[in-house]
Amino acid sequence: MEEMECLSLRDGRGSQTSILTEAMVLEEEMKLISDYKKLVEHNVLTPKMKQLGSIRAKEYGWDSTYGFTKALGEMLIDKRRGEILAPLVIVRTSGILSTYKEPFPGWIEGIKTVDPVILDYGKGKLTGFPLNPNCVNGWIPADMVVNGTLGAMAKHVSMGKKADMSIYHLSSATSNPIVLEDLFKFVYQHFKSRPFFSPSGRPVQVSEMKFFNSLPDFSTHLWTSSEAAQFSSKKMFEFIKFKEHAEYLATVYLPYAFHTDWLDDSKTRGLIGSMSDEEKKKFGCDAKSIEWKDYIVNVHIPGLRRHIWKEKGSSKM
């Protein structure tokens, strides 16, 4: 089956982690979940299931349950489609950011991917983060995801018969990569020229983001940069809450801040190449067209401030 090897359980380096067939893996995991739910008390089921998911993901070489459960979902779709006379198209994306053009630049709903780090940095709360400055994450604007999905559907819907599974990657990682160092350079440039304001009305001053190689180094930085020893009890309580929040963010993002693999969008590039000029305008999903500095400084962060931060009432902290 076309690209079916992409659905097998692999680690972040692309090496096979199990000789089990996909059907065996899927059946085993579904049985494990069913049996486990019968043994766990209802009031602690959610945290216990999260813990189990993390354990199982790591056993198969995944950094988190996120990619692991998506792989299982793809297996389930393929297994249960039966004899439906329709092609099967799966679209995988990298991290999704605000819109590039449609319905208008910078639209976003909900705080996603790297956005919590950007906002905490802009508010002067976060001055560093653990990451590899040369890491590429392959972010893609939301409207390009929608357009790419519609374009893939339009290409395959005319087949009218059951066909092999077709998988498209919507990502900028190979076509138009941006490294984390450049991302945070653009973030710094935005907040340097257009700062947030504190409750007292003073502009929040930011310095260039510091990068750390490990969680312990980052935790040490949080203590030393805060002058916590001089805090009152109330201030210390607030600081400890933020420190826990920052360390949680760092833990969640750690696999993505140091990873060395990415989605190859060559099939999507083939899809774009097969489109007419009119179709390219209608289904605009070319990551090569993103001008990163302008997008981050003048589109994405203003969109965050307008649609996420201002939802809370103002641009004050």
mmCIF file of C-alpha atoms in Angstrom:
data_model
loop_
_atom_site.group_PDB
_atom_site.id
_atom_site.type_symbol
_atom_site.label_atom_id
_atom_site.label_comp_id
_atom_site.label_asym_id
_atom_site.label_seq_id
_atom_site.Cartn_x
_atom_site.Cartn_y
_atom_site.Cartn_z
ATOM 1 C CA MET A 1 0.000 0.000 0.000
ATOM 2 C CA GLU A 2 1.280 3.470 -0.935
ATOM 3 C CA GLU A 3 3.310 5.023 1.893
ATOM 4 C CA MET A 4 1.913 2.464 4.320
ATOM 5 C CA GLU A 5 5.326 2.099 5.878
ATOM 6 C CA CYS A 6 4.841 5.614 7.263
ATOM 7 C CA LEU A 7 2.128 4.266 9.537
ATOM 8 C CA SER A 8 4.277 1.708 11.278
ATOM 9 C CA LEU A 9 5.392 2.502 14.795
ATOM 10 C CA ARG A 10 8.726 4.248 14.447
ATOM 11 C CA ASP A 11 10.942 6.254 16.682
ATOM 12 C CA GLY A 12 11.965 9.848 16.027
ATOM 13 C CA ARG A 13 14.909 8.755 13.912
ATOM 14 C CA GLY A 14 12.778 6.689 11.523
ATOM 15 C CA SER A 15 14.066 3.268 12.615
ATOM 16 C CA GLN A 16 11.617 0.395 13.056
ATOM 17 C CA THR A 17 10.904 -0.257 16.732
ATOM 18 C CA SER A 18 8.840 -3.425 16.465
ATOM 19 C CA ILE A 19 8.378 -6.384 14.120
ATOM 20 C CA LEU A 20 4.680 -6.506 15.037
ATOM 21 C CA THR A 21 2.281 -5.872 12.164
ATOM 22 C CA GLU A 22 0.050 -2.835 12.386
ATOM 23 C CA ALA A 23 -3.015 -5.000 12.951
ATOM 24 C CA MET A 24 -1.299 -6.753 15.864
ATOM 25 C CA VAL A 25 -0.209 -3.454 17.426
ATOM 26 C CA LEU A 26 -3.657 -1.909 17.091
ATOM 27 C CA GLU A 27 -5.416 -4.967 18.518
ATOM 28 C CA GLU A 28 -2.946 -5.192 21.398
ATOM 29 C CA GLU A 29 -3.296 -1.525 22.350
ATOM 30 C CA MET A 30 -7.099 -1.534 22.156
ATOM 31 C CA LYS A 31 -7.284 -4.641 24.346
ATOM 32 C CA LEU A 32 -4.840 -3.134 26.834
ATOM 33 C CA ILE A 33 -6.921 0.055 27.086
ATOM 34 C CA SER A 34 -10.154 -1.900 27.552
ATOM 35 C CA ASP A 35 -8.666 -4.136 30.249
ATOM 36 C CA TYR A 36 -6.945 -1.250 32.032
ATOM 37 C CA LYS A 37 -10.150 0.816 32.243
ATOM 38 C CA LYS A 38 -11.840 -2.049 34.074
ATOM 39 C CA LEU A 39 -9.120 -2.095 36.737
ATOM 40 C CA VAL A 40 -8.863 1.624 37.465
ATOM 41 C CA GLU A 41 -11.266 3.565 39.643
ATOM 42 C CA HIS A 42 -13.311 6.101 37.711
ATOM 43 C CA ASN A 43 -12.197 9.147 39.702
ATOM 44 C CA VAL A 44 -8.546 8.604 38.774
ATOM 45 C CA LEU A 45 -9.098 7.177 35.293
ATOM 46 C CA THR A 46 -8.004 10.256 33.307
ATOM 47 C CA PRO A 47 -4.579 10.778 34.950
ATOM 48 C CA LYS A 48 -3.930 7.032 34.982
ATOM 49 C CA MET A 49 -4.768 6.735 31.280
ATOM 50 C CA LYS A 50 -2.427 9.648 30.517
ATOM 51 C CA GLN A 51 0.322 7.894 32.457
ATOM 52 C CA LEU A 52 -0.297 4.610 30.644
ATOM 53 C CA GLY A 53 -0.325 6.370 27.271
ATOM 54 C CA SER A 54 3.038 7.981 27.992
ATOM 55 C CA ILE A 55 4.534 4.632 29.012
ATOM 56 C CA ARG A 56 3.235 2.827 25.924
ATOM 57 C CA ALA A 57 4.372 5.629 23.598
ATOM 58 C CA LYS A 58 7.904 5.484 24.967
ATOM 59 C CA GLU A 59 7.967 1.687 24.640
ATOM 60 C CA TYR A 60 7.459 2.133 20.894
ATOM 61 C CA GLY A 61 10.015 4.940 20.656
ATOM 62 C CA TRP A 62 7.705 7.973 20.638
ATOM 63 C CA ASP A 63 8.487 11.065 22.716
ATOM 64 C CA SER A 64 4.861 11.546 23.744
ATOM 65 C CA THR A 65 1.357 10.168 23.298
ATOM 66 C CA TYR A 66 0.652 12.836 20.657
ATOM 67 C CA GLY A 67 2.369 11.155 17.705
ATOM 68 C CA PHE A 68 1.715 7.659 19.053
ATOM 69 C CA THR A 69 -2.067 8.072 19.201
ATOM 70 C CA LYS A 70 -2.125 9.718 15.759
ATOM 71 C CA ALA A 71 -0.315 6.674 14.341
ATOM 72 C CA LEU A 72 -2.838 4.374 16.027
ATOM 73 C CA GLY A 73 -5.657 6.516 14.652
ATOM 74 C CA GLU A 74 -4.339 6.147 11.116
ATOM 75 C CA MET A 75 -4.125 2.374 11.557
ATOM 76 C CA LEU A 76 -7.711 2.310 12.827
ATOM 77 C CA ILE A 77 -8.966 4.338 9.854
ATOM 78 C CA ASP A 78 -7.277 2.010 7.395
ATOM 79 C CA LYS A 79 -8.522 -1.114 9.180
ATOM 80 C CA ARG A 80 -12.167 -0.030 9.380
ATOM 81 C CA ARG A 81 -12.657 1.552 5.983
ATOM 82 C CA GLY A 82 -13.542 -1.912 4.635
ATOM 83 C CA GLU A 83 -14.802 -1.894 1.079
ATOM 84 C CA ILE A 84 -15.892 1.743 0.995
ATOM 85 C CA LEU A 85 -15.481 2.771 -2.620
ATOM 86 C CA ALA A 86 -13.576 5.963 -1.989
ATOM 87 C CA PRO A 87 -9.949 6.966 -1.805
ATOM 88 C CA LEU A 88 -8.407 7.514 1.610
ATOM 89 C CA VAL A 89 -6.393 10.705 2.110
ATOM 90 C CA ILE A 90 -4.538 11.543 5.308
ATOM 91 C CA VAL A 91 -3.037 14.973 5.915
ATOM 92 C CA ARG A 92 -0.329 15.330 8.546
ATOM 93 C CA THR A 93 0.779 18.754 9.688
ATOM 94 C CA SER A 94 3.575 20.271 11.692
ATOM 95 C CA GLY A 95 2.686 22.848 14.358
ATOM 96 C CA ILE A 96 -0.124 25.126 13.167
ATOM 97 C CA LEU A 97 0.181 28.902 13.552
ATOM 98 C CA SER A 98 -2.196 31.792 12.766
ATOM 99 C CA THR A 99 -3.472 32.370 9.242
ATOM 100 C CA TYR A 100 -1.201 33.770 6.555
ATOM 101 C CA LYS A 101 -3.912 35.368 4.408
ATOM 102 C CA GLU A 102 -7.384 33.874 4.863
ATOM 103 C CA PRO A 103 -9.922 34.813 6.096
ATOM 104 C CA PHE A 104 -7.513 37.602 7.049
ATOM 105 C CA PRO A 105 -3.863 37.610 8.213
ATOM 106 C CA GLY A 106 -3.190 36.625 11.824
ATOM 107 C CA TRP A 107 -6.512 34.991 12.719
ATOM 108 C CA ILE A 108 -6.144 32.366 15.425
ATOM 109 C CA GLU A 109 -8.465 30.602 17.839
ATOM 110 C CA GLY A 110 -6.927 29.144 20.999
ATOM 111 C CA ILE A 111 -3.342 29.298 22.163
ATOM 112 C CA LYS A 112 -1.200 26.757 20.319
ATOM 113 C CA THR A 113 2.299 25.355 19.759
ATOM 114 C CA VAL A 114 4.986 27.901 20.686
ATOM 115 C CA ASP A 115 2.493 30.697 21.489
ATOM 116 C CA PRO A 116 2.504 30.343 25.323
ATOM 117 C CA VAL A 117 6.281 30.817 25.281
ATOM 118 C CA ILE A 118 5.984 33.865 23.019
ATOM 119 C CA LEU A 119 3.366 35.533 25.229
ATOM 120 C CA ASP A 120 5.215 34.824 28.505
ATOM 121 C CA TYR A 121 8.363 36.237 26.918
ATOM 122 C CA GLY A 122 6.582 39.368 25.714
ATOM 123 C CA LYS A 123 5.144 39.953 29.175
ATOM 124 C CA GLY A 124 8.666 39.855 30.615
ATOM 125 C CA LYS A 125 8.040 36.694 32.609
ATOM 126 C CA LEU A 126 10.198 34.359 30.554
ATOM 127 C CA THR A 127 13.707 35.383 29.523
ATOM 128 C CA GLY A 128 15.049 32.006 28.422
ATOM 129 C CA PHE A 129 14.009 28.515 27.346
ATOM 130 C CA PRO A 130 15.630 25.091 26.835
ATOM 131 C CA LEU A 131 16.044 24.513 23.105
ATOM 132 C CA ASN A 132 18.487 23.861 20.300
ATOM 133 C CA PRO A 133 18.773 27.176 18.400
ATOM 134 C CA ASN A 134 19.353 25.261 15.148
ATOM 135 C CA CYS A 135 16.244 23.102 15.544
ATOM 136 C CA VAL A 136 13.585 23.280 12.798
ATOM 137 C CA ASN A 137 9.920 22.749 13.715
ATOM 138 C CA GLY A 138 8.214 23.104 10.341
ATOM 139 C CA TRP A 139 5.416 25.434 11.427
ATOM 140 C CA ILE A 140 2.639 26.086 8.934
ATOM 141 C CA PRO A 141 -0.116 28.752 8.904
ATOM 142 C CA ALA A 142 -3.663 27.518 9.518
ATOM 143 C CA ASP A 143 -5.104 28.634 6.160
ATOM 144 C CA MET A 144 -2.392 26.707 4.303
ATOM 145 C CA VAL A 145 -3.451 23.583 6.227
ATOM 146 C CA VAL A 146 -7.089 24.080 5.220
ATOM 147 C CA ASN A 147 -6.192 24.828 1.597
ATOM 148 C CA GLY A 148 -3.787 21.888 1.372
ATOM 149 C CA THR A 149 -6.418 19.541 2.779
ATOM 150 C CA LEU A 150 -9.030 20.766 0.305
ATOM 151 C CA GLY A 151 -6.536 20.493 -2.545
ATOM 152 C CA ALA A 152 -5.685 16.891 -1.640
ATOM 153 C CA MET A 153 -9.382 16.021 -1.391
ATOM 154 C CA ALA A 154 -10.107 17.595 -4.764
ATOM 155 C CA LYS A 155 -7.290 15.627 -6.396
ATOM 156 C CA HIS A 156 -8.455 12.232 -5.137
ATOM 157 C CA VAL A 157 -12.242 12.542 -4.932
ATOM 158 C CA SER A 158 -12.658 12.067 -8.682
ATOM 159 C CA MET A 159 -11.183 8.553 -8.541
ATOM 160 C CA GLY A 160 -14.563 7.098 -7.583
ATOM 161 C CA LYS A 161 -13.130 3.788 -6.403
ATOM 162 C CA LYS A 162 -11.206 2.393 -3.501
ATOM 163 C CA ALA A 163 -7.585 3.343 -3.868
ATOM 164 C CA ASP A 164 -4.403 3.144 -1.869
ATOM 165 C CA MET A 165 -3.944 5.453 1.065
ATOM 166 C CA SER A 166 -2.409 8.800 0.105
ATOM 167 C CA ILE A 167 -0.534 10.774 2.760
ATOM 168 C CA TYR A 168 0.331 14.458 2.489
ATOM 169 C CA HIS A 169 2.613 16.398 4.837
ATOM 170 C CA LEU A 170 1.852 20.090 5.313
ATOM 171 C CA SER A 171 5.023 21.538 6.770
ATOM 172 C CA SER A 172 7.647 24.182 6.078
ATOM 173 C CA ALA A 173 10.541 22.101 7.430
ATOM 174 C CA THR A 174 12.053 21.023 4.116
ATOM 175 C CA SER A 175 10.688 23.692 1.760
ATOM 176 C CA ASN A 176 11.166 26.859 3.801
ATOM 177 C CA PRO A 177 12.718 26.051 7.197
ATOM 178 C CA ILE A 178 13.036 28.512 10.062
ATOM 179 C CA VAL A 179 15.319 27.629 12.981
ATOM 180 C CA LEU A 180 14.339 28.438 16.557
ATOM 181 C CA GLU A 181 17.111 31.007 16.903
ATOM 182 C CA ASP A 182 15.646 33.028 14.042
ATOM 183 C CA LEU A 183 12.108 32.622 15.337
ATOM 184 C CA PHE A 184 13.009 34.153 18.701
ATOM 185 C CA LYS A 185 15.086 36.850 17.026
ATOM 186 C CA PHE A 186 11.915 37.933 15.210
ATOM 187 C CA VAL A 187 9.897 37.635 18.431
ATOM 188 C CA TYR A 188 12.417 39.914 20.154
ATOM 189 C CA GLN A 189 12.224 42.433 17.321
ATOM 190 C CA HIS A 190 8.431 42.576 17.615
ATOM 191 C CA PHE A 191 8.295 43.166 21.377
ATOM 192 C CA LYS A 192 11.259 45.544 21.273
ATOM 193 C CA SER A 193 9.339 47.874 18.967
ATOM 194 C CA ARG A 194 5.798 47.102 20.203
ATOM 195 C CA PRO A 195 6.015 46.148 23.895
ATOM 196 C CA PHE A 196 3.313 45.025 26.233
ATOM 197 C CA PHE A 197 2.478 47.450 29.040
ATOM 198 C CA SER A 198 2.501 46.632 32.755
ATOM 199 C CA PRO A 199 -0.504 47.412 35.018
ATOM 200 C CA SER A 200 1.255 50.684 35.947
ATOM 201 C CA GLY A 201 1.375 51.671 32.284
ATOM 202 C CA ARG A 202 5.095 51.158 31.770
ATOM 203 C CA PRO A 203 6.390 49.337 28.660
ATOM 204 C CA VAL A 204 7.741 45.874 29.394
ATOM 205 C CA GLN A 205 11.404 45.744 28.427
ATOM 206 C CA VAL A 206 12.632 42.508 26.829
ATOM 207 C CA SER A 207 16.119 41.222 26.123
ATOM 208 C CA GLU A 208 17.098 38.611 23.567
ATOM 209 C CA MET A 209 15.957 35.110 24.513
ATOM 210 C CA LYS A 210 18.553 32.946 26.280
ATOM 211 C CA PHE A 211 18.850 29.300 25.235
ATOM 212 C CA PHE A 212 19.625 26.383 27.565
ATOM 213 C CA ASN A 213 20.776 22.842 26.877
ATOM 214 C CA SER A 214 18.804 21.096 29.612
ATOM 215 C CA LEU A 215 15.881 21.388 32.016
ATOM 216 C CA PRO A 216 18.188 21.670 35.100
ATOM 217 C CA ASP A 217 20.029 24.606 33.501
ATOM 218 C CA PHE A 218 16.691 26.244 32.714
ATOM 219 C CA SER A 219 15.400 25.727 36.282
ATOM 220 C CA THR A 220 18.564 27.289 37.684
ATOM 221 C CA HIS A 221 18.095 30.257 35.375
ATOM 222 C CA LEU A 222 14.528 30.770 36.605
ATOM 223 C CA TRP A 223 15.821 31.075 40.185
ATOM 224 C CA THR A 224 18.855 33.239 39.513
ATOM 225 C CA SER A 225 17.130 35.640 37.120
ATOM 226 C CA SER A 226 14.189 36.273 39.452
ATOM 227 C CA GLU A 227 16.022 37.452 42.588
ATOM 228 C CA ALA A 228 13.641 35.136 44.429
ATOM 229 C CA ALA A 229 15.583 35.391 47.696
ATOM 230 C CA GLN A 230 14.331 38.978 48.068
ATOM 231 C CA PHE A 231 10.652 38.172 47.480
ATOM 232 C CA SER A 232 7.905 38.659 50.050
ATOM 233 C CA SER A 233 5.764 35.629 50.890
ATOM 234 C CA LYS A 234 3.120 36.666 48.357
ATOM 235 C CA LYS A 235 5.676 37.313 45.648
ATOM 236 C CA MET A 236 7.398 34.008 46.396
ATOM 237 C CA PHE A 237 4.103 32.141 46.046
ATOM 238 C CA GLU A 238 3.444 33.819 42.677
ATOM 239 C CA PHE A 239 6.978 33.063 41.528
ATOM 240 C CA ILE A 240 6.747 29.378 42.491
ATOM 241 C CA LYS A 241 3.470 29.075 40.550
ATOM 242 C CA PHE A 242 5.065 30.639 37.477
ATOM 243 C CA LYS A 243 8.196 28.500 37.851
ATOM 244 C CA GLU A 244 6.031 25.371 37.859
ATOM 245 C CA HIS A 245 4.192 26.676 34.795
ATOM 246 C CA ALA A 246 7.448 27.434 32.939
ATOM 247 C CA GLU A 247 8.962 24.041 33.795
ATOM 248 C CA TYR A 248 5.770 22.338 32.623
ATOM 249 C CA LEU A 249 5.984 24.179 29.294
ATOM 250 C CA ALA A 250 9.647 23.226 28.971
ATOM 251 C CA THR A 251 8.874 19.561 29.672
ATOM 252 C CA VAL A 252 6.058 19.473 27.122
ATOM 253 C CA TYR A 253 8.082 21.203 24.401
ATOM 254 C CA LEU A 254 11.404 19.500 25.087
ATOM 255 C CA PRO A 255 11.029 16.792 22.385
ATOM 256 C CA TYR A 256 10.191 19.454 19.794
ATOM 257 C CA ALA A 257 12.886 21.895 20.915
ATOM 258 C CA PHE A 258 15.726 19.408 20.369
ATOM 259 C CA HIS A 259 14.433 17.021 17.704
ATOM 260 C CA THR A 260 16.326 16.291 14.496
ATOM 261 C CA ASP A 261 13.533 14.869 12.329
ATOM 262 C CA TRP A 262 10.788 16.569 10.337
ATOM 263 C CA LEU A 263 7.982 15.953 7.863
ATOM 264 C CA ASP A 264 9.013 15.735 4.198
ATOM 265 C CA ASP A 265 6.509 17.667 2.082
ATOM 266 C CA SER A 266 7.674 16.365 -1.309
ATOM 267 C CA LYS A 267 4.260 14.810 -2.042
ATOM 268 C CA THR A 268 2.558 18.108 -1.217
ATOM 269 C CA ARG A 269 4.992 19.850 -3.550
ATOM 270 C CA GLY A 270 3.941 17.387 -6.238
ATOM 271 C CA LEU A 271 0.299 18.260 -5.517
ATOM 272 C CA ILE A 272 1.066 21.977 -5.882
ATOM 273 C CA GLY A 273 2.993 21.315 -9.098
ATOM 274 C CA SER A 274 -0.021 19.537 -10.609
ATOM 275 C CA MET A 275 -2.326 22.516 -9.981
ATOM 276 C CA SER A 276 -3.280 25.123 -12.537
ATOM 277 C CA ASP A 277 -2.513 28.770 -11.760
ATOM 278 C CA GLU A 278 -6.153 29.269 -10.787
ATOM 279 C CA GLU A 279 -6.069 26.239 -8.473
ATOM 280 C CA LYS A 280 -2.862 27.458 -6.837
ATOM 281 C CA LYS A 281 -4.627 30.697 -5.946
ATOM 282 C CA LYS A 282 -7.702 28.855 -4.725
ATOM 283 C CA PHE A 283 -5.807 26.230 -2.706
ATOM 284 C CA GLY A 284 -2.771 28.297 -1.648
ATOM 285 C CA CYS A 285 -0.635 26.027 0.520
ATOM 286 C CA ASP A 286 2.908 26.649 -0.671
ATOM 287 C CA ALA A 287 5.174 26.954 2.380
ATOM 288 C CA LYS A 288 7.858 28.456 0.137
ATOM 289 C CA SER A 289 5.771 31.622 -0.111
ATOM 290 C CA ILE A 290 6.099 32.407 3.623
ATOM 291 C CA GLU A 291 8.338 35.376 4.380
ATOM 292 C CA TRP A 292 9.123 34.464 7.979
ATOM 293 C CA LYS A 293 10.317 37.781 9.396
ATOM 294 C CA ASP A 294 7.306 39.721 8.129
ATOM 295 C CA TYR A 295 4.917 36.930 9.115
ATOM 296 C CA ILE A 296 6.170 36.540 12.696
ATOM 297 C CA VAL A 297 6.730 40.243 13.413
ATOM 298 C CA ASN A 298 3.748 41.775 11.616
ATOM 299 C CA VAL A 299 1.168 38.991 11.314
ATOM 300 C CA HIS A 300 1.430 36.148 13.804
ATOM 301 C CA ILE A 301 2.283 37.988 17.036
ATOM 302 C CA PRO A 302 -0.160 40.855 16.334
ATOM 303 C CA GLY A 303 -2.765 38.142 15.734
ATOM 304 C CA LEU A 304 -1.962 36.568 19.104
ATOM 305 C CA ARG A 305 -2.295 39.904 20.834
ATOM 306 C CA ARG A 306 -5.525 40.751 19.043
ATOM 307 C CA HIS A 307 -7.360 37.431 19.192
ATOM 308 C CA ILE A 308 -5.896 35.695 22.260
ATOM 309 C CA TRP A 309 -4.483 38.218 24.693
ATOM 310 C CA LYS A 310 -7.120 40.905 24.103
ATOM 311 C CA GLU A 311 -9.811 38.340 24.764
ATOM 312 C CA LYS A 312 -8.782 38.753 28.382
ATOM 313 C CA GLY A 313 -9.649 42.407 28.317
ATOM 314 C CA SER A 314 -6.583 44.421 27.331
ATOM 315 C CA SER A 315 -2.888 44.328 26.551
ATOM 316 C CA LYS A 316 -2.011 44.686 30.217
ATOM 317 C CA MET A 317 -0.428 41.872 32.176
#
